Every structure is written in C-alpha cells, then in structure tokens.
XYZ file of C-alpha atoms in Angstrom:
453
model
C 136.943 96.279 135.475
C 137.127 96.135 131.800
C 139.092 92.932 131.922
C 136.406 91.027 133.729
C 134.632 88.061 132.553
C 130.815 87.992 132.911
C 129.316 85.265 133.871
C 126.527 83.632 131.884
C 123.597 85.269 134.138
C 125.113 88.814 132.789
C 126.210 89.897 136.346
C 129.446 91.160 137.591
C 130.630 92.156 140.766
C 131.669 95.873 141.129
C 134.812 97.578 142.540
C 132.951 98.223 145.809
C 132.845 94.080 146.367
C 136.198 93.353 145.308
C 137.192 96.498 148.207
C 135.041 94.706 150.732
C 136.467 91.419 150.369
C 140.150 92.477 149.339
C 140.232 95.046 152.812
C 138.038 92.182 154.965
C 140.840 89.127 153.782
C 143.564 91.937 154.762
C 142.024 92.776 157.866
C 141.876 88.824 158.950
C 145.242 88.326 157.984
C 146.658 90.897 159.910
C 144.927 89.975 163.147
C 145.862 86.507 162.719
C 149.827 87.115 162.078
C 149.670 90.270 164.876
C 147.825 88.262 167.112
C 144.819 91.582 167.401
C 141.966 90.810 168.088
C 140.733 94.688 167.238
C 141.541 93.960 163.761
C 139.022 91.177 163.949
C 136.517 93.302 165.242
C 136.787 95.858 162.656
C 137.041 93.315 159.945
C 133.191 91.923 161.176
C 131.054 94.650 159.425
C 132.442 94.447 156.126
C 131.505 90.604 155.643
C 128.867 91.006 157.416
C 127.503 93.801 155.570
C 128.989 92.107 152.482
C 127.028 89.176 152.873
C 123.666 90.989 153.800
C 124.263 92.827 150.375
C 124.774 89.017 148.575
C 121.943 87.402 150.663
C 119.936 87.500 147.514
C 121.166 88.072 144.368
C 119.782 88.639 141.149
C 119.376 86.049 137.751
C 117.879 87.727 135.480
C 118.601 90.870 133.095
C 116.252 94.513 132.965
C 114.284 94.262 130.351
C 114.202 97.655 127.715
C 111.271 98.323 125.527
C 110.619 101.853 123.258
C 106.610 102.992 122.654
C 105.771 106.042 121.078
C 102.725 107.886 121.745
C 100.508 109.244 118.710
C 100.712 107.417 115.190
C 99.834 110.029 113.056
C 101.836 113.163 114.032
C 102.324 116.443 111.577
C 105.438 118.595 111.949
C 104.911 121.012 114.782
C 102.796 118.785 116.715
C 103.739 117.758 120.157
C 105.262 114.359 119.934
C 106.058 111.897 122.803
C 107.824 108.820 123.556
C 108.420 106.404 126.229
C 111.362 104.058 127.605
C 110.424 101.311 130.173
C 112.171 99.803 132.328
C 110.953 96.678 133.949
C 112.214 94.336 136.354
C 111.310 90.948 135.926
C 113.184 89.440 138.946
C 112.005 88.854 142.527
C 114.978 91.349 143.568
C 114.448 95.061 143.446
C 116.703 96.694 141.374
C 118.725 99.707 143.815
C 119.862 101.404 140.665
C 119.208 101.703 137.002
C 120.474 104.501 134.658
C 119.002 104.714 130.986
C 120.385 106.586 128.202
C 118.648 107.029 124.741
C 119.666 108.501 121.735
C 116.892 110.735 119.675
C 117.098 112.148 116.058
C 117.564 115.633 116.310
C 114.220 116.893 114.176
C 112.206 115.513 117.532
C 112.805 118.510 119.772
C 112.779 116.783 123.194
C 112.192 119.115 126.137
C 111.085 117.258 128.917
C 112.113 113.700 130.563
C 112.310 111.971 133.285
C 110.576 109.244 135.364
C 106.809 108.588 136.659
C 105.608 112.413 134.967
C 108.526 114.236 137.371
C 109.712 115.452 133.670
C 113.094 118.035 133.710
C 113.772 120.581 131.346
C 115.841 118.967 129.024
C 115.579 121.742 125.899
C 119.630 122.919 126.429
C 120.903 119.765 127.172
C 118.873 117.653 124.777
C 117.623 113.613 125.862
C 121.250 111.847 125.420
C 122.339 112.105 128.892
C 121.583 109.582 132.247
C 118.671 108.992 133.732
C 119.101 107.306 137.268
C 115.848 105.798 139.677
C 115.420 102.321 141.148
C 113.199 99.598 139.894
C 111.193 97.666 142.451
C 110.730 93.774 141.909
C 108.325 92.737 139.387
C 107.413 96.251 138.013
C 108.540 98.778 135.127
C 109.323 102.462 135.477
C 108.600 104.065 132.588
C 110.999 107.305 131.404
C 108.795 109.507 129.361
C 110.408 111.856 126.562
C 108.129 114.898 125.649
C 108.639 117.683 122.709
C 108.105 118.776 119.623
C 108.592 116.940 116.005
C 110.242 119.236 113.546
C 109.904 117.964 110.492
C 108.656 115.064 108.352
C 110.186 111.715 108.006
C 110.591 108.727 109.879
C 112.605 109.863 113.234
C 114.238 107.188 114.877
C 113.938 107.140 118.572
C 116.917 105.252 120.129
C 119.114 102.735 119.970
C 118.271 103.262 124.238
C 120.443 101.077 126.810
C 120.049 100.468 130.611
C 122.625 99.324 133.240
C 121.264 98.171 136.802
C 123.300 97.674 140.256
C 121.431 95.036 142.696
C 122.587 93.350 146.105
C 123.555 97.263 147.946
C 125.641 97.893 144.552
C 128.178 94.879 145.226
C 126.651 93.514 142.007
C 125.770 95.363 138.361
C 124.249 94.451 135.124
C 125.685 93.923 131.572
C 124.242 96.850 129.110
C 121.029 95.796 127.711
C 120.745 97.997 124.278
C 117.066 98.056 122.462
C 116.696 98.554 118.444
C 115.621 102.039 117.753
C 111.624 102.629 116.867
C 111.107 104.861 114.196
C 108.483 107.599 114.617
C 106.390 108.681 111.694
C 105.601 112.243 111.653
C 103.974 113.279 108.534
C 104.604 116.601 106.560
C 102.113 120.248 107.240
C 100.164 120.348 104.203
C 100.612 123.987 103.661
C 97.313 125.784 102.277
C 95.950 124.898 98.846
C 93.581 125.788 96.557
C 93.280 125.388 92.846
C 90.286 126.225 90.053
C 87.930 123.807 88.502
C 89.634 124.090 85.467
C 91.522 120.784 84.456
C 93.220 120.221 80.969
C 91.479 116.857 79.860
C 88.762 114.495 82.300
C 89.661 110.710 82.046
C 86.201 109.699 83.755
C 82.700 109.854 83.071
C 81.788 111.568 86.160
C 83.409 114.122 88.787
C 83.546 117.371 89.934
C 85.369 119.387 87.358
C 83.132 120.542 84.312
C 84.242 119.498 80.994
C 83.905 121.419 78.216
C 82.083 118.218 76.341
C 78.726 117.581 76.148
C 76.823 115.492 78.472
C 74.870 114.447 81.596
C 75.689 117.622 84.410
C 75.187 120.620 86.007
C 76.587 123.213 83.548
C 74.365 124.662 81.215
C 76.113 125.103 77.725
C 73.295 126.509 75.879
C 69.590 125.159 73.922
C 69.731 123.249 70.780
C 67.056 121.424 68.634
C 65.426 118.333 70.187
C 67.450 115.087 68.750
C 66.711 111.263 69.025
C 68.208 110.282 72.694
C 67.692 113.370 74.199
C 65.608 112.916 77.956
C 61.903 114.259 77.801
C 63.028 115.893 80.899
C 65.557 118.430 79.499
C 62.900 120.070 76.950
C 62.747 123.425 77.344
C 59.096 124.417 76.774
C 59.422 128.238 76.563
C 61.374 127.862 73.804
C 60.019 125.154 72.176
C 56.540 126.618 72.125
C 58.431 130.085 71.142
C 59.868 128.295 68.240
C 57.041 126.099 67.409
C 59.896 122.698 67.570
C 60.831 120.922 70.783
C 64.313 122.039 72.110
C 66.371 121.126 74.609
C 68.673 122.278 77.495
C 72.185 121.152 76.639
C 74.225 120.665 79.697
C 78.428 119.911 80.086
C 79.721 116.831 81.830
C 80.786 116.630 84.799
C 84.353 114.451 84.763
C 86.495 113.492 87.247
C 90.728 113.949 86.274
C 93.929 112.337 86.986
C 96.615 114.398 88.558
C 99.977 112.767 88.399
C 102.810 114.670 91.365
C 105.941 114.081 89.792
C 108.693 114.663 92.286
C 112.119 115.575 90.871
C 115.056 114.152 93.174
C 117.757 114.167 91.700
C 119.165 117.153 93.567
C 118.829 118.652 96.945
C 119.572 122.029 97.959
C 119.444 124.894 100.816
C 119.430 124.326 104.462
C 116.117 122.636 106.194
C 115.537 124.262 109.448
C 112.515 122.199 110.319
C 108.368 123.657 110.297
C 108.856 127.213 111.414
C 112.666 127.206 109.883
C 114.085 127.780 105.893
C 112.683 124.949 103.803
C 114.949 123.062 101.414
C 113.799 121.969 97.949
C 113.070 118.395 99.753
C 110.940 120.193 102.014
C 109.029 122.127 99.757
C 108.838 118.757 97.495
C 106.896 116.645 99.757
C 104.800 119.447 101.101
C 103.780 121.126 98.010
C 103.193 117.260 96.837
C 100.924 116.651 100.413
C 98.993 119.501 99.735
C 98.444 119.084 95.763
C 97.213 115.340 96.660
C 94.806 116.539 99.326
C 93.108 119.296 97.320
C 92.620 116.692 94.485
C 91.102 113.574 96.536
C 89.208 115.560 98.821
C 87.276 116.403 95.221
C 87.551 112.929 93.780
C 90.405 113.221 91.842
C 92.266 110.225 90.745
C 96.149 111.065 91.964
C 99.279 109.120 91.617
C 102.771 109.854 92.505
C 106.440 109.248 90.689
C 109.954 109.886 91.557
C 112.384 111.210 89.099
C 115.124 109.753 90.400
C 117.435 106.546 90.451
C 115.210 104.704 92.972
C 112.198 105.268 90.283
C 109.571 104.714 93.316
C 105.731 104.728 91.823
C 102.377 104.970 93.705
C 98.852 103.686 91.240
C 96.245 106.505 90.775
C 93.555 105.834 93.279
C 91.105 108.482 94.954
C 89.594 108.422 98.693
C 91.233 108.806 102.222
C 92.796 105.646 102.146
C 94.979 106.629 99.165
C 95.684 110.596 100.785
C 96.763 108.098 103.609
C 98.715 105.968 101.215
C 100.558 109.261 99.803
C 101.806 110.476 103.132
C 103.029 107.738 104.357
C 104.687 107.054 100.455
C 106.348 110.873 100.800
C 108.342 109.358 104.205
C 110.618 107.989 102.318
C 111.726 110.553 99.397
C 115.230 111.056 99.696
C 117.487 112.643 97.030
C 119.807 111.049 95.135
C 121.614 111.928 92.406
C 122.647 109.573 89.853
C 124.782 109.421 86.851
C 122.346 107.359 84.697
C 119.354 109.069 83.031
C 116.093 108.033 84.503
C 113.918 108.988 81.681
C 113.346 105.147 80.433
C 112.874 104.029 84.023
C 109.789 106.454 85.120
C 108.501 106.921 81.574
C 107.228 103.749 79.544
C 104.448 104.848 77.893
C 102.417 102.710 79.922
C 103.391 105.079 82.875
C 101.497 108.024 82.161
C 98.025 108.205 81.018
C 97.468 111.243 77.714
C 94.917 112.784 80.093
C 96.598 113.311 83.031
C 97.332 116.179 84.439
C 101.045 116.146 85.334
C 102.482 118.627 87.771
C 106.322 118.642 88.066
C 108.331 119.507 91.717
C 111.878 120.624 90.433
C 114.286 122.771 92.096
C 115.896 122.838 88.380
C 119.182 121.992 89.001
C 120.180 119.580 86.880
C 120.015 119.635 82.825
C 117.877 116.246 82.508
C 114.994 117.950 84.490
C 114.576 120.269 81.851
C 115.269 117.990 78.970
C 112.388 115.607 80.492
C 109.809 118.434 81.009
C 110.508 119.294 77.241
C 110.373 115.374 76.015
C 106.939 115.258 78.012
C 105.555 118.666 76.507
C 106.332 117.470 72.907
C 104.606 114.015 73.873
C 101.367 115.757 74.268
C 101.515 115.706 77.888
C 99.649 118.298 80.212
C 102.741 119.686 81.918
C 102.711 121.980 84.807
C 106.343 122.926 86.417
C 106.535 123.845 89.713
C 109.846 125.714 90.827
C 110.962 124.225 94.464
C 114.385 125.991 94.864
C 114.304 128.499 97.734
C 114.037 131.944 96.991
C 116.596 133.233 99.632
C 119.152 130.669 98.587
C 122.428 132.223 99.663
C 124.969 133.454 97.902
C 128.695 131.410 98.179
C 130.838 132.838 100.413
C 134.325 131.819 99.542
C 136.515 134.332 97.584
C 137.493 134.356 94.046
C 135.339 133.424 91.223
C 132.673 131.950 93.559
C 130.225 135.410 93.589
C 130.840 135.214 89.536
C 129.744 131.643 89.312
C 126.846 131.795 90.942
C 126.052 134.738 88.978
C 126.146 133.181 85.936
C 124.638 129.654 87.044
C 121.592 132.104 87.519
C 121.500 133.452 84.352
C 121.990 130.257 82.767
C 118.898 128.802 85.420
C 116.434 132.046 83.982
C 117.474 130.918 80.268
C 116.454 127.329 80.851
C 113.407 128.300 82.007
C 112.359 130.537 79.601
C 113.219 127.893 77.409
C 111.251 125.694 78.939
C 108.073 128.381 78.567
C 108.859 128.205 74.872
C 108.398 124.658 74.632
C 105.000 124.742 76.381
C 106.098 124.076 79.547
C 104.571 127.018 82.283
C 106.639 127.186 85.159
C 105.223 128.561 88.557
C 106.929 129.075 91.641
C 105.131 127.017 94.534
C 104.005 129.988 97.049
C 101.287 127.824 98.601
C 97.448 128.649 98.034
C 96.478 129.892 94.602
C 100.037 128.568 93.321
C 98.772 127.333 90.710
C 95.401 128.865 89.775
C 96.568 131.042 86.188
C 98.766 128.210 84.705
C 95.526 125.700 84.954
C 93.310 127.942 83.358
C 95.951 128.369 80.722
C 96.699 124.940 80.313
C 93.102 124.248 80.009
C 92.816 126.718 77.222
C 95.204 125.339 75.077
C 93.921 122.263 76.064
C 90.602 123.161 74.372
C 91.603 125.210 71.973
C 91.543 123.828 67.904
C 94.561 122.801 66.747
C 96.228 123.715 63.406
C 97.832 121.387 61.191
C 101.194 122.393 59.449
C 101.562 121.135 55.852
C-alpha cells in the first residue's frame, strides 16, 4: 500500500500477506461461529504456508553499486557498464528488479544478467530487469553499447526493489548516485607544416628563420670569433684562401594557444557518425590541433572565450595531451551578456610569440571585435570557422527565409572584414586545414616591416 509505514529494517509486508492472513482470520471465524470444521481445514494451508514463508525473514537492505568498464573511451568505441546487485543477508533474495537510467549519447544495446545480455537497441536500458539473488552473493546486470559522443555521460541514478520470505515480504527502493563515464572526443585527422610564425624556445622541431645551432643550412659566410672549428667549410675556405663557415638555422620549439569561442552554440549534434554542431567541431578540431603540436614538442595551452573564462598553462608531453582531453569534457556554451575580453585577455595571458588559433562559429559581434583587438595587438591570429556548412535554412513562413538571408550576408562581410584586419579565416575541414594560412602567417611574420611617418 502506499499508506503503509515501513518499519526501521526497510521491510514491508506485501498485499499477498495481508490476503493470507485477512482470508485465514476469515476462514477461522467462520468455522468457529458455523460450527465447520471444513472451514478449518481449508484455513490450515494458508498459515501454514504463511508461516513457512515468515520462518526467516530478512534484516538487511540490497546493496546497489555502478562500475564502468574502460577509463579512457573515444566516441564510437564500444563502451560498457555494470550494475550489481548483492545480497548481504543470510536470506536469499526470491526477487529483485533493477532499473537504471542512461544518458542517451551511450547507445546501450545489450543487458541483462550473468552475460545472458537481450537486445535492448529499440527499447533502450530504462526498463526492469527481474532475477533472484542468492544469500551472500551479487548478480551483476551488465549494460553493453556504443558511446556517441564526447563528454562526461552519466550512467544512472539506478534503483533496486527485492521480495524475500515466498514474496509475503518486499524491500524499500534502494537508489545509487549516478557515475559519470568519460568518453573522450575522435581526434579527427591532422596535419599542419613546419612553418610557425615566431619560436619562443631555444630548441624544437620547427626551423626558425634565425641563425643558430640546427639542422637547416642557410648558406656560408666568413669565419667569425665564436664560430665551432667544426662548421668550417674547407672547400671553400681553401677556394677562397679565408676560413668560412657553414651557417645553419635554429631549430625552436613554439607555443600554440587553442582558443575556443563559446559563447554560442549552433546546429544539431547527431553524435560520431551524425551532423556535428559548432561544439562538436570545437573540441575536436581543438583535440586534434593539441595532438599534432605535442606529439612534436610544442608548448600548447587552452582558453575559453566565454563567461566561465576556464584556462589550461602551456605545457608539452602526454601528460598535458592527457590534461587537454580531459579539460575539453567540460566545454559547454554559454552565452553571456558581459564582454569577456578583460577576463581571458590580461596581457599576462598571452605570450607575443604564440601562435593563437581561434574556434568560432562567428555568431556573435564580440568574436569578431576580439579577433580584430588581438590582430592589432601584434598577435599571431589564425581563425578557424566552426559553423556547419549544411546549417539549415528556417522553416517558418514570413520573413524567416529573408532573415537568414541577410544574417549571411552580413556573416561573409564580417569576415572579410576580419581578412582586412589581418585576421585569415579558414574553415576547419580536418587534415591540411590549416596548412596555407601558416605559411602565410609565417611570411608576414618574417617579412620587414615599414614604418609610417
């Protein structure tokens, strides 16, 4: 009944024992004020078989617990997940039915208990789940499918309700906290040239158009005080009758700063094999720039453009590629009111030779205004367009088709605006995305500069 009071222990007794003992106490009554001695006899099984059922009862509650399987799962992957049930009382339980709630980017498919697993695809892993639970052991129900996209998936809130003593007695609801199941975002397929704008570092990979110690040869000059004995080049020296030597170009390491705009969110996210919206394309383009760079010893550090202003330090190595995933878990977008400019950008923030790339879907006016702020500051500014290509078209009536017309035009101006201030805007299309725009912003990087009087 929903009326009923449990007891401290967390048991109730069920509608089948109040029948028994309501049609038993009947029974007796009857044969006592008939004077039958049939009713008597028919009366016998039910408390008899009513106290066999209560012979021993239980004291103590199920106990829940959530595990997921792999730690480090990547959208598409094959995820799983696992709800035990144990009994910790010296009763068997005769029935226990589990129900757990999933998010819906983990595609469950299969469940049930001890590996006997039941399609589940159609009807998805909120629904009952009914076996027994013998006395001192756990039955485990195992979920198995597919993660669809990145984030941190919660799996649960899951509950359990048990019946004990031939189902004369049942269980309150024990509910579990959800467990939240990283799965990280598919770094799409990136590549990039050597060419960086500026090199922070005294040593690296990329080769710097400055003198020094490396493996680029820039050319022979005349043999000057400090120069190695080693990098004399004799045929010309005894050609030219004076020691020269080979002149070589530094080899610097860089600091790539992924700035993530989120101040807006747009199109429809269908998961890894569905439409990407500019979120999606955000933290994957960002994955993939970040794991191009430290797998050559880049220095790369994230920022949000947003109200939450989130920051992750420049650092290099696997342990900071590790860092960056599990920092991109937890962009969200939010829009805000207030400009963030002064928040993200002290001018402590951002070192003058970084390399910054920009992920904006370019929706919002202070986007712009901050990629132009940054160009004028000297910055090396790289935009990378995020908003979907196939973004539809509204479909109300009216002025809607019009709108959207000119909310393009007025998008294709900014940009182009944006190219006049400096600013090179690329479209993120995966591997060679961004190959022209660095060797142009390298260029001008190198390239004298003119003075205006």
């Amino acid at each position: 009944m929903a009326d009923r009071h449990e007891p401290a222990s967390g048991w109730t007794p069920t509608w089948a024992l109040g029948r028994a003992v309501l049609l038993t106490g009947l029974l007796l009554i009857a044969a006592v004020l008939l004077g039958r001695i049939d009713l008597v006899v028919l009366a016998t099984p039910l408390a008899l078989g009513t106290a066999y059922g209560l012979r021993r009862r239980p004291t103590t509650l199920p106990e829940l617990e959530i595990a997921t399987g792999d730690a480090q799962l990547v959208e598409g992957t094959p995820m799983a997940a696992t709800v035990a049930v144990a009994n910790p009382d010296t009763v068997s339980y005769d029935l226990a039915v589990v129900r757990t709630r999933t998010s819906r980017w983990l595609r469950v498919e299969k469940a049930g208990f001890g590996g006997t697993g039941v399609d589940v695809s159609r009807s998805g892993a909120d629904r009952p789940f009914v076996t027994s639970v013998p006395s001192g052991t756990a039955v485990d129900l195992e979920l198995t499918g597919t993660a669809l996209r990145w984030g941190r998936h919660p799996v649960g809130p899951a509950g359990v309700r048990v019946a004990a003593a031939d189902g004369l007695l049942v269980s309150r609801a024990v509910i579990t906290e959800p467990v939240r199941m990283r799965v990280y975002p598919m770094t799409e397929p990136f590549d990039a040239v050597e060419a960086m704008p500026r090199a922070a570092g005294l040593v690296g990979a990329h080769h710097s158009r400055r003198p020094g110690e490396g493996g680029e040869l820039a050319g022979v000059r005349v043999f000057a005080p400090g120069d190695r004995l080693r990098r004399i080049d004799w045929r010309v020296s005894l050609r030219a009758r004076q020691l020269h030597v080979a002149a070589t170009l530094s080899d610097r390491d860089a600091e790539v700063v992924v700035l993530l705009d989120v101040l807006a969110e747009a199109g429809g996210s269908g998961g890894f094999r569905g439409p990407a919206s500019v979120l999606d394309t955000t933290v994957r383009a960002a994955a993939a720039i970040a794991e191009h760079y430290l797998h050559r010893g880049d220095r790369v550090a994230l920022q949000e453009y947003g109200s939450a202003a989130r920051r992750l330090r420049p650092a290099t190595g696997r342990r900071q590629y590790l860092t960056v995933l599990e920092w991109l878990l937890d962009v969200r977008a939010e829009s805000s009111p207030h400009e963030p400019y002064d928040q993200v950008f002290g001018p402590q923030m951002l070192s003058s030779d970084a390399l910054v790339v920009v992920l904006t879907p370019l929706l919002d006016e202070r986007s712009a205004q901050m990629l132009a702020r940054m160009a004028r500051g000297g910055r090396f500014v790289v935009a990378v367009d995020t908003l979907p290509a196939d973004l539809p078209m509204p479909k109300d009536r009216g002025w809607a088709e019009v709108a959207y017309r000119l909310w393009r035009l007025d998008r294709d101006t900014m940009i182009g605006q944006l190219r006049e201030h400096g600013v090179p805007v690329v479209r993120w299309a995966g591997a060679g995305s961004l190959d022209q725009v660095l060797r142009d912003v390298a260029r001008l990087a190198t390239a004298p500069r003119v003075g205006v009087r």
